[in-house]
Amino acid sequence: MVTSFSYYALAGLAGWVSYEWYRFTSVRNKLLAIPTIGSDSFFLAYISAWKFVFSGRKMIQEGYDKYPNGIYKVPCLEVSSRWMIIVSSLKLVQDIKDAPGDVLSAHEHFADILQADQMFGPEARAKEDYHVPVLMNSVTRNLAGCFGDIVDEVAQSFADGIPQTDEWVLHPIQARLSPIVSRTANRLFVGKTLCRDKEFLDLQQNWALSFMLSVTAINLAPDFLKGAIGKAVSAFPKTIKKLRQIMDPEFSYRIQMEEEHGKRWDGRPNDLISWLLDHAPPEYRTADDMAYRILIVNFAAIHTTMMTVSGAIVDLATHPEHIGPLRLEVESVIKTHGWTKEAMAKMWKLDSFLKESARLGGVAALSMNRKVLKEFTFSNGITVPPGVTVGCATHSIQGDPAVYENAATFDGFRFSNMRETETAEFGQVKHQFSTLSNDFLLFGGGRHACPGRFFAVNESKCIFAHILLNYDIKVSSDHPIPPPTWLGSQRLFPSEAKVLFRKRQV
Ligand code: HEM
């Protein structure tokens, strides 16, 4: 009995290894013109791919240093082909940006790394992304009108999370910032009541965490186990059901009012639920679908904004010489323009500080990742086959002295100084935080660039201006800030990082 089981297990293992070997060599043979970081032999490449999990950032930098202005590949378990092709030149970044979506696909890449088939199931996977243009257009257009709500939620959530005290109090940044960012964003997404609902906020946060752990588990597993692991670990159906229950009273009320009084009923809240209902195709006007949209928008919006603002808080505490000039700017702009979107746009130094913090920090070492659907030839003549993934060495580009002067130095006013001295047409816009450019890829680029970036920048500036005007902050000598860690190409904010806060004294 044991013998026949061992026999079948061995035969299965041999079959799987042969299949993996065949798959590996057939892809690798199409990529021979592209140099490799790590190994490109079958067994050693597998080890290199595991090395990428823990030292991805270093391997990306190694390739960038060895092949400047070029292209290289790394074995990588994050993507289904197991090969990540990375470009290090701004010209090749532009090639990716210009490629049509049916050749280099952002959508298929997201589905690939988020294990959409396993985690969401085929029905959700087939949904049209109608929320993306709504985020880009309606959210951005309504920002000025909703700015008072954003300011109110920032003030309330700080009062709850970081009360102003006369004594210095040590606060864990990530734990304090997550609810502040989440409440503020959801004030605009789902309105005042739900954005303060603990069950709603906890569900979003817990799902995002369990989702990422599950995706990592599936990514690291062999193909034949992915389906079974996905079924076992995906909390998606349960989460949607729960979220729908929490949102149901609000959603049903909106639908009922619309049916009784038409789309523009008196007192209709100005938030994402309303804007989604304005544009939802009939088949998506359901409580289930609304819960799905709110869940994935939160997934895209909260962690990224939290990383960006938390990184900037740490930079402010470690470079306190910026506090005085930033306070002066915020105070004088608010005096003239009040707490408005217009005021945020006038805060050039603050905009610059956040951008500089993201230039050296950010959320990932790679950006603008696209799955190749049809053979694609870069302008340097290198061809990549369907199935592999291409991306840009964002973090290395942003830290390159050939791209940024004194690139390794944190200069909070780098971009505001550039704006002040710029004479070219559109020069002042060029260096803004929300502006997309090949040498600053925090928000990606091309037709799939982040549609929430204008909101993210305004939310971040509002949070930061609130801190500057209401708190003193500094690093504690007993609790130095630990360096960030990396998982594959993703940057992780050190959850144990703490900063001292007290009520502003001067
Ligand atoms: C500082 C905060 C943020 C950062 C760093 C960030 C970054 C990104 C990046 C890198 C992409 C992929 C772009 C590409 O591949 O070219 C993306 C896509 C996306 N982001 Fe953001 N994001 C942030 C905030 C937000 C917010 C606040 C929202 C919603 C209001 C949002 C919604 C989305 C959505 C829906 C997509 C997918 C777009 C598509 O499929 O075409 N993001 N974001």
Coordinates of C-alpha atoms and ligand atoms in Angstrom, one line a residue:
M1 CA 0.0 0.0 0.0
V2 CA 2.7 2.4 1.2
T3 CA 4.9 1.3 -1.8
S4 CA 2.2 2.0 -4.4
F5 CA 1.4 5.4 -2.8
S6 CA 5.2 6.3 -2.9
Y7 CA 5.3 5.1 -6.5
Y8 CA 2.4 7.4 -7.5
A9 CA 3.7 10.3 -5.5
L10 CA 7.1 9.9 -7.2
A11 CA 5.6 9.6 -10.6
G12 CA 3.5 12.7 -9.9
L13 CA 6.5 14.6 -8.8
A14 CA 8.5 13.6 -11.8
G15 CA 5.6 14.6 -14.1
W16 CA 5.3 17.9 -12.4
V17 CA 9.1 18.6 -12.6
S18 CA 9.1 17.6 -16.3
Y19 CA 6.2 20.0 -17.0
E20 CA 7.9 22.8 -15.1
W21 CA 11.1 22.1 -16.9
Y22 CA 9.4 22.2 -20.3
R23 CA 7.6 25.4 -19.5
F24 CA 10.7 27.0 -18.1
T25 CA 13.0 26.2 -21.0
S26 CA 10.5 27.1 -23.7
V27 CA 10.0 30.6 -22.2
R28 CA 13.7 31.1 -21.3
N29 CA 14.8 30.2 -24.8
K30 CA 12.7 33.0 -26.2
L31 CA 14.5 35.4 -23.7
L32 CA 18.1 34.5 -24.5
A33 CA 18.9 38.0 -25.9
I34 CA 18.0 39.5 -22.5
P35 CA 20.7 39.3 -19.8
T36 CA 19.7 37.7 -16.5
I37 CA 20.2 38.7 -12.9
G38 CA 20.5 35.5 -10.9
S39 CA 20.6 32.3 -12.8
D40 CA 18.8 31.1 -15.9
S41 CA 19.3 27.4 -15.5
F42 CA 16.2 25.5 -14.4
F43 CA 17.1 24.6 -10.7
L44 CA 19.2 27.6 -9.9
A45 CA 16.7 30.0 -11.4
Y46 CA 14.2 28.6 -8.9
I47 CA 16.6 29.5 -6.2
S48 CA 17.1 33.0 -7.7
A49 CA 13.3 33.4 -7.8
W50 CA 13.2 32.7 -4.0
K51 CA 16.1 35.0 -3.5
F52 CA 14.0 37.7 -5.3
V53 CA 11.3 37.3 -2.6
F54 CA 13.7 38.5 0.1
S55 CA 16.2 40.6 -1.9
G56 CA 14.1 41.8 -4.9
R57 CA 15.1 45.4 -4.4
K58 CA 18.8 44.5 -4.4
M59 CA 18.5 42.3 -7.5
I60 CA 16.6 45.1 -9.4
Q61 CA 19.4 47.6 -8.5
E62 CA 22.1 45.1 -9.5
G63 CA 20.5 44.8 -12.9
Y64 CA 20.1 48.6 -13.1
D65 CA 23.8 49.1 -12.3
K66 CA 25.0 46.4 -14.8
Y67 CA 22.7 47.3 -17.6
P68 CA 22.1 51.0 -17.4
N69 CA 19.9 52.3 -20.2
G70 CA 19.0 48.8 -21.1
I71 CA 16.9 45.8 -20.2
Y72 CA 17.4 42.7 -18.1
K73 CA 15.4 39.9 -16.6
V74 CA 15.0 38.3 -13.1
P75 CA 13.4 35.0 -12.2
C76 CA 10.4 36.0 -10.2
L77 CA 7.6 34.0 -8.4
E78 CA 5.2 37.0 -8.4
V79 CA 4.3 36.6 -12.1
S80 CA 2.9 33.5 -13.8
S81 CA 5.6 33.2 -16.4
R82 CA 8.2 33.3 -13.6
W83 CA 10.2 35.9 -15.5
M84 CA 10.1 39.7 -15.0
I85 CA 11.6 41.7 -17.7
I86 CA 12.8 45.1 -16.4
V87 CA 13.7 48.2 -18.3
S88 CA 16.2 50.7 -17.0
S89 CA 16.1 53.4 -19.6
L90 CA 13.7 56.3 -19.9
K91 CA 13.3 55.6 -23.6
L92 CA 12.2 52.0 -22.9
V93 CA 9.8 53.3 -20.2
Q94 CA 8.2 55.4 -22.9
D95 CA 7.9 52.3 -25.2
I96 CA 5.9 50.6 -22.4
K97 CA 3.8 53.7 -21.9
D98 CA 3.0 54.0 -25.7
A99 CA 2.2 50.3 -26.3
P100 CA -1.5 49.5 -26.9
G101 CA -3.4 47.7 -24.2
D102 CA -4.0 44.6 -26.3
V103 CA -0.2 44.2 -26.6
L104 CA 1.0 45.1 -23.1
S105 CA -1.9 44.7 -20.6
A106 CA -2.1 46.3 -17.2
H107 CA -5.4 44.6 -16.6
E108 CA -3.9 41.1 -17.2
H109 CA -0.9 41.9 -15.0
F110 CA -3.2 42.9 -12.1
A111 CA -5.2 39.7 -12.6
D112 CA -1.9 37.8 -12.7
I113 CA -0.3 39.1 -9.5
L114 CA -3.6 39.4 -7.6
Q115 CA -4.4 35.8 -8.6
A116 CA -7.8 37.1 -9.7
D117 CA -9.1 33.8 -11.0
Q118 CA -8.5 32.1 -7.6
M119 CA -9.2 35.0 -5.3
F120 CA -12.3 36.6 -7.0
G121 CA -13.7 33.9 -9.2
P122 CA -14.6 34.1 -12.9
E123 CA -17.7 36.3 -12.4
A124 CA -15.9 39.2 -10.6
R125 CA -12.9 38.7 -13.0
A126 CA -15.2 39.4 -16.0
K127 CA -16.7 42.6 -14.6
E128 CA -16.2 45.8 -16.6
D129 CA -14.0 48.3 -14.7
Y130 CA -16.5 51.2 -15.1
H131 CA -15.3 52.6 -11.7
V132 CA -11.9 53.6 -13.2
P133 CA -13.2 56.5 -15.3
V134 CA -15.5 57.5 -12.5
L135 CA -12.5 57.8 -10.2
M136 CA -10.6 59.7 -12.8
N137 CA -13.4 62.1 -13.8
S138 CA -16.2 62.4 -11.1
V139 CA -13.9 62.1 -8.1
T140 CA -11.4 64.6 -9.4
R141 CA -14.0 67.0 -10.6
N142 CA -15.9 66.9 -7.3
L143 CA -12.8 67.3 -5.1
A144 CA -13.1 71.1 -4.7
G145 CA -16.8 70.9 -3.7
C146 CA -16.1 68.1 -1.2
F147 CA -13.0 69.5 0.3
G148 CA -14.8 70.7 3.4
D149 CA -15.7 67.1 4.2
I150 CA -12.1 66.0 3.7
V151 CA -10.9 68.7 6.1
D152 CA -13.5 67.8 8.7
E153 CA -12.7 64.1 8.6
V154 CA -9.0 64.7 8.9
A155 CA -9.5 66.9 12.0
Q156 CA -12.0 64.4 13.6
S157 CA -9.9 61.4 12.9
F158 CA -6.7 63.0 14.3
A159 CA -8.6 64.1 17.4
D160 CA -9.6 60.5 17.9
G161 CA -6.3 58.8 16.9
I162 CA -3.6 61.3 18.0
P163 CA -5.0 63.6 20.7
Q164 CA -3.1 66.8 21.2
T165 CA -1.2 66.5 24.5
D166 CA 1.3 68.9 26.2
E167 CA 3.7 66.0 26.8
W168 CA 5.5 64.1 24.1
V169 CA 3.7 60.8 23.3
L170 CA 5.2 58.0 21.2
H171 CA 2.8 56.9 18.4
P172 CA 3.2 53.9 16.1
I173 CA 2.9 55.6 12.6
Q174 CA 1.3 52.9 10.6
A175 CA -1.3 52.0 13.3
R176 CA -2.3 55.6 13.7
L177 CA -2.3 56.6 10.1
S178 CA -4.2 53.7 8.7
P179 CA -7.6 54.7 10.2
I180 CA -7.0 58.4 9.5
V181 CA -6.3 57.7 5.8
S182 CA -9.1 55.2 5.6
R183 CA -11.7 57.4 7.3
T184 CA -10.8 60.4 5.2
A185 CA -10.9 58.5 1.9
N186 CA -14.2 56.8 2.8
R187 CA -15.8 60.1 3.8
L188 CA -15.6 60.8 0.0
F189 CA -16.3 57.2 -1.0
V190 CA -19.3 56.3 1.2
G191 CA -20.2 59.4 3.3
K192 CA -20.0 60.4 7.0
T193 CA -21.9 57.6 8.7
L194 CA -20.2 54.6 7.0
C195 CA -16.7 56.2 7.1
R196 CA -16.9 56.2 10.9
D197 CA -18.4 52.7 11.2
K198 CA -15.8 50.6 13.0
E199 CA -17.2 47.3 11.5
F200 CA -16.9 48.8 7.9
L201 CA -13.3 50.1 8.5
D202 CA -12.1 46.9 10.2
L203 CA -13.6 44.8 7.4
Q204 CA -11.7 46.7 4.8
Q205 CA -8.4 46.6 6.7
N206 CA -8.7 42.9 7.6
W207 CA -9.6 41.9 4.1
A208 CA -6.7 43.8 2.6
L209 CA -4.3 42.1 4.9
S210 CA -5.7 38.6 4.5
F211 CA -6.0 39.1 0.8
M212 CA -2.3 39.9 0.4
L213 CA -1.2 37.0 2.6
S214 CA -3.4 34.6 0.5
V215 CA -2.1 36.0 -2.8
T216 CA 1.5 35.6 -1.6
A217 CA 0.7 31.9 -0.6
I218 CA -0.9 31.2 -4.1
N219 CA 1.9 33.0 -5.9
L220 CA 4.6 30.9 -4.2
A221 CA 2.7 27.6 -4.8
P222 CA 3.2 25.3 -7.8
D223 CA 0.5 25.8 -10.5
F224 CA -1.3 22.6 -9.9
L225 CA -2.0 23.6 -6.2
K226 CA -3.1 27.2 -6.9
G227 CA -6.8 26.4 -7.5
A228 CA -7.1 24.3 -4.3
I229 CA -5.2 26.9 -2.2
G230 CA -7.3 29.7 -3.7
K231 CA -10.5 28.0 -2.7
A232 CA -9.2 27.3 0.8
V233 CA -7.9 30.8 1.5
S234 CA -10.0 33.3 -0.4
A235 CA -12.1 35.4 2.0
F236 CA -13.7 37.3 -1.0
P237 CA -17.2 35.7 -1.0
K238 CA -17.6 36.0 2.8
T239 CA -16.2 39.6 2.8
I240 CA -18.6 40.8 0.0
K241 CA -21.5 39.3 1.8
K242 CA -20.6 41.0 5.1
L243 CA -19.8 44.3 3.4
R244 CA -23.1 44.2 1.5
Q245 CA -24.9 43.7 4.8
I246 CA -23.1 46.7 6.4
M247 CA -23.8 48.9 3.3
D248 CA -27.3 47.7 2.6
P249 CA -29.3 50.4 4.5
E250 CA -27.3 53.2 2.8
F251 CA -27.4 51.6 -0.6
S252 CA -31.2 50.7 -0.5
Y253 CA -32.0 54.3 0.7
R254 CA -30.1 55.8 -2.3
I255 CA -31.9 53.5 -4.8
Q256 CA -35.3 54.1 -3.2
M257 CA -34.7 57.9 -3.3
E258 CA -33.6 57.7 -6.9
E259 CA -36.6 55.7 -7.9
E260 CA -39.0 58.1 -6.1
H261 CA -37.4 61.5 -7.0
G262 CA -35.0 60.9 -10.0
K263 CA -31.3 61.0 -10.1
R264 CA -30.8 64.5 -8.7
W265 CA -32.9 64.2 -5.6
D266 CA -32.7 66.9 -2.9
G267 CA -30.0 66.1 -0.3
R268 CA -28.3 63.4 -2.5
P269 CA -24.9 62.9 -0.9
N270 CA -21.9 64.0 -3.0
D271 CA -19.8 60.9 -2.7
L272 CA -18.5 57.9 -4.7
I273 CA -21.7 55.8 -4.2
S274 CA -23.7 58.6 -6.0
W275 CA -21.1 59.0 -8.8
L276 CA -20.9 55.2 -9.3
L277 CA -24.8 55.1 -9.5
D278 CA -24.6 57.9 -12.1
H279 CA -22.5 55.7 -14.4
A280 CA -23.3 52.1 -13.5
P281 CA -24.6 50.0 -16.4
P282 CA -28.0 48.4 -15.4
E283 CA -26.5 45.0 -14.5
Y284 CA -24.1 46.6 -12.0
R285 CA -26.8 48.6 -10.1
T286 CA -26.9 46.0 -7.3
A287 CA -25.9 46.0 -3.6
D288 CA -23.4 43.2 -4.3
D289 CA -21.7 45.0 -7.1
M290 CA -21.5 48.3 -5.1
A291 CA -19.9 46.4 -2.2
Y292 CA -17.4 44.9 -4.7
R293 CA -16.5 48.4 -6.2
I294 CA -16.1 49.9 -2.7
L295 CA -13.9 47.0 -1.6
I296 CA -11.5 47.2 -4.5
V297 CA -11.3 51.0 -4.6
N298 CA -10.4 50.8 -0.9
F299 CA -7.8 48.2 -1.7
A300 CA -6.2 50.4 -4.3
A301 CA -6.5 53.6 -2.2
I302 CA -5.7 53.0 1.4
H303 CA -2.4 51.1 1.7
T304 CA -0.7 53.2 -1.0
T305 CA -1.8 56.5 0.6
M306 CA -0.9 55.3 4.1
M307 CA 2.6 54.3 2.8
T308 CA 3.1 57.7 1.2
V309 CA 2.0 59.8 4.1
S310 CA 3.7 57.6 6.7
G311 CA 7.0 57.8 4.8
A312 CA 6.7 61.6 4.7
I313 CA 6.0 61.8 8.4
V314 CA 9.2 59.8 9.1
D315 CA 11.1 62.1 6.7
L316 CA 9.8 65.2 8.4
A317 CA 10.8 63.9 11.8
T318 CA 14.3 62.9 10.5
H319 CA 14.8 66.2 8.6
P320 CA 13.3 68.7 11.0
E321 CA 14.9 71.7 9.2
H322 CA 11.9 71.5 6.8
I323 CA 9.3 72.1 9.5
G324 CA 9.7 75.9 9.8
P325 CA 9.5 76.7 6.1
L326 CA 6.6 74.3 5.6
R327 CA 4.7 75.8 8.5
L328 CA 5.2 79.3 7.1
E329 CA 3.9 78.2 3.7
V330 CA 0.9 76.4 5.0
E331 CA -0.1 79.2 7.4
S332 CA 0.2 82.0 4.8
V333 CA -1.7 80.0 2.1
I334 CA -4.5 79.0 4.4
K335 CA -4.8 82.6 5.6
T336 CA -5.5 83.8 2.1
H337 CA -7.3 80.8 0.6
G338 CA -8.8 78.9 3.6
W339 CA -8.8 75.1 3.8
T340 CA -9.7 74.6 0.1
K341 CA -8.4 72.6 -2.8
E342 CA -7.2 75.8 -4.3
A343 CA -5.0 76.3 -1.2
M344 CA -3.6 72.8 -1.5
A345 CA -2.5 73.6 -5.1
K346 CA -0.7 76.8 -3.8
M347 CA 1.4 74.8 -1.3
W348 CA 4.4 74.1 -3.6
K349 CA 6.9 73.4 -0.8
L350 CA 4.5 70.8 0.8
D351 CA 3.9 69.2 -2.6
S352 CA 7.6 69.1 -3.2
F353 CA 8.3 67.5 0.2
L354 CA 5.8 64.7 -0.3
K355 CA 7.1 64.1 -3.8
E356 CA 10.7 64.0 -2.6
S357 CA 9.8 61.5 0.2
A358 CA 8.0 59.3 -2.4
R359 CA 11.0 59.6 -4.8
L360 CA 13.3 58.0 -2.3
G361 CA 10.7 55.8 -0.7
G362 CA 7.5 55.0 -2.6
V363 CA 5.5 51.8 -2.5
A364 CA 7.4 49.5 -4.9
A365 CA 10.7 49.1 -6.7
L366 CA 8.9 48.4 -10.0
S367 CA 6.1 50.2 -11.7
M368 CA 4.0 50.3 -14.9
N369 CA 4.1 46.5 -15.0
R370 CA 2.4 45.0 -18.0
K371 CA 1.7 41.4 -19.1
V372 CA 2.7 40.8 -22.7
L373 CA -0.3 39.6 -24.7
K374 CA 1.3 39.9 -28.2
E375 CA 4.9 39.8 -29.2
F376 CA 6.4 43.2 -28.5
T377 CA 9.6 44.8 -29.8
F378 CA 11.2 47.6 -27.9
S379 CA 12.8 50.6 -29.7
N380 CA 16.2 49.0 -28.9
G381 CA 15.3 46.0 -31.0
I382 CA 14.7 43.5 -28.1
T383 CA 11.6 41.4 -28.6
V384 CA 9.6 39.9 -25.7
P385 CA 7.1 37.0 -26.2
P386 CA 3.5 36.7 -25.0
G387 CA 3.1 35.5 -21.4
V388 CA 6.0 37.3 -19.7
T389 CA 5.7 40.5 -17.7
V390 CA 7.6 43.8 -18.4
G391 CA 8.1 46.6 -15.9
C392 CA 10.2 49.7 -15.1
A393 CA 12.9 49.9 -12.4
T394 CA 11.2 52.9 -10.8
H395 CA 13.1 53.0 -7.5
S396 CA 16.4 52.7 -9.2
I397 CA 15.5 55.4 -11.8
Q398 CA 14.4 57.7 -9.0
G399 CA 17.6 57.2 -7.1
D400 CA 19.9 57.6 -10.2
P401 CA 22.4 60.5 -10.0
A402 CA 22.2 60.6 -13.9
V403 CA 18.5 61.4 -13.6
Y404 CA 18.3 63.5 -10.4
E405 CA 21.1 65.8 -9.2
N406 CA 22.5 64.6 -5.8
A407 CA 20.0 61.8 -6.1
A408 CA 20.9 60.2 -2.7
T409 CA 20.4 63.4 -0.8
F410 CA 16.9 64.1 0.7
D411 CA 16.1 67.6 -0.4
G412 CA 12.5 68.4 0.6
F413 CA 12.3 71.5 -1.6
R414 CA 14.0 69.9 -4.7
F415 CA 10.8 70.1 -6.8
S416 CA 9.5 73.4 -5.5
N417 CA 12.9 75.0 -6.4
M418 CA 12.7 73.4 -9.8
R419 CA 9.2 74.9 -10.3
E420 CA 10.3 78.3 -9.2
T421 CA 13.2 78.4 -11.7
E422 CA 11.4 76.7 -14.6
T423 CA 10.8 78.9 -17.6
A424 CA 9.5 76.4 -20.1
E425 CA 5.8 76.2 -20.9
F426 CA 4.0 73.8 -18.5
G427 CA 7.2 73.9 -16.5
Q428 CA 5.5 74.5 -13.2
V429 CA 3.1 71.7 -13.7
K430 CA 5.9 69.3 -14.8
H431 CA 7.3 69.1 -11.3
Q432 CA 4.0 68.7 -9.4
F433 CA 3.5 65.6 -7.2
S434 CA 0.5 64.4 -9.3
T435 CA 2.1 64.9 -12.7
L436 CA 3.2 61.7 -14.5
S437 CA 6.7 61.5 -15.9
N438 CA 9.0 58.7 -17.0
D439 CA 11.5 59.6 -14.2
F440 CA 8.8 59.6 -11.5
L441 CA 6.6 56.5 -11.7
L442 CA 4.9 56.4 -8.2
F443 CA 1.5 56.6 -10.0
G444 CA 2.5 54.5 -13.0
G445 CA 2.0 55.9 -16.4
G446 CA 0.1 55.7 -19.7
R447 CA -3.6 54.9 -20.0
H448 CA -3.6 52.9 -16.8
A449 CA -1.9 55.4 -14.6
C450 CA -3.5 55.8 -11.2
P451 CA -6.9 57.4 -11.6
G452 CA -7.1 58.3 -7.9
R453 CA -3.8 60.3 -7.9
F454 CA -5.4 63.8 -7.7
F455 CA -7.5 62.7 -4.7
A456 CA -4.5 60.9 -3.1
V457 CA -2.3 64.0 -3.4
N458 CA -5.0 66.3 -2.0
E459 CA -5.7 63.9 0.9
S460 CA -2.0 63.6 1.7
K461 CA -1.5 67.3 1.6
C462 CA -4.5 68.0 3.9
I463 CA -3.3 65.4 6.4
F464 CA 0.2 66.8 6.3
A465 CA -0.9 70.4 6.6
H466 CA -3.0 69.4 9.6
I467 CA 0.0 67.8 11.3
L468 CA 2.2 70.8 10.6
L469 CA -0.2 73.3 12.1
N470 CA -1.3 71.3 15.1
Y471 CA 1.6 69.1 16.3
D472 CA 5.3 69.1 17.0
I473 CA 6.9 65.9 15.9
K474 CA 10.4 64.4 16.4
V475 CA 12.2 61.0 16.5
S476 CA 12.7 59.5 19.9
S477 CA 16.3 58.7 20.7
D478 CA 15.1 55.5 22.5
H479 CA 13.2 54.3 19.4
P480 CA 15.2 55.0 16.2
I481 CA 13.2 54.5 13.0
P482 CA 13.9 51.0 11.6
P483 CA 14.7 50.9 7.9
P484 CA 12.0 49.8 5.5
T485 CA 11.9 46.1 4.4
W486 CA 11.1 44.7 1.0
L487 CA 9.0 41.7 -0.1
G488 CA 9.9 40.9 -3.7
S489 CA 9.4 44.3 -5.4
Q490 CA 7.1 45.7 -2.7
R491 CA 8.3 48.1 -0.1
L492 CA 6.9 47.5 3.4
F493 CA 6.6 50.3 5.9
P494 CA 8.1 49.1 9.2
S495 CA 5.1 48.6 11.4
E496 CA 7.1 49.2 14.5
A497 CA 8.2 52.7 13.4
K498 CA 7.2 55.2 16.1
V499 CA 7.4 59.0 16.2
L500 CA 6.9 61.4 19.1
F501 CA 3.9 63.8 18.8
R502 CA 2.8 66.7 21.1
K503 CA 0.5 69.7 20.8
R504 CA 2.3 72.4 18.8
Q505 CA 4.0 74.7 21.3
V506 CA 5.2 77.6 19.0
Ligands
HEM1 C1 -0.3 57.7 -2.9 C2 -1.3 56.9 -3.1 C3 -1.4 56.1 -4.4 C4 -0.4 55.5 -5.1 C5 1.1 55.5 -4.8 C6 -1.0 54.8 -6.2 C7 -0.3 54.1 -7.2 C8 -0.9 53.4 -8.2 C9 -0.2 52.7 -9.3 C10 1.3 52.6 -9.4 C11 -1.1 52.2 -10.1 C12 -0.8 51.4 -11.4 C13 -0.5 52.3 -12.5 C14 0.1 51.7 -13.7 O1 0.3 50.5 -13.8 O2 0.5 52.5 -14.7 C15 -2.4 52.5 -9.6 C16 -3.6 52.1 -10.2 C17 -4.8 52.3 -9.6 N1 -5.1 53.2 -8.5 FE1 -3.8 54.2 -7.4 N2 -2.4 54.9 -6.1 C18 -2.7 55.7 -5.0 C19 -3.9 56.1 -4.6 C20 -5.1 55.7 -5.1 C21 -6.4 56.2 -4.7 C22 -6.6 57.2 -3.6 C23 -7.3 55.6 -5.5 C24 -8.8 55.7 -5.5 C25 -9.4 56.8 -5.2 C26 -6.6 54.7 -6.4 C27 -7.2 53.9 -7.4 C28 -6.5 53.2 -8.3 C29 -7.1 52.3 -9.3 C30 -8.6 52.0 -9.4 C31 -6.1 51.8 -10.1 C32 -6.2 50.8 -11.3 C33 -6.3 51.6 -12.6 C34 -6.6 50.8 -13.8 O3 -6.9 49.6 -13.7 O4 -6.5 51.4 -14.9 N3 -5.3 54.9 -6.2 N4 -2.3 53.3 -8.5

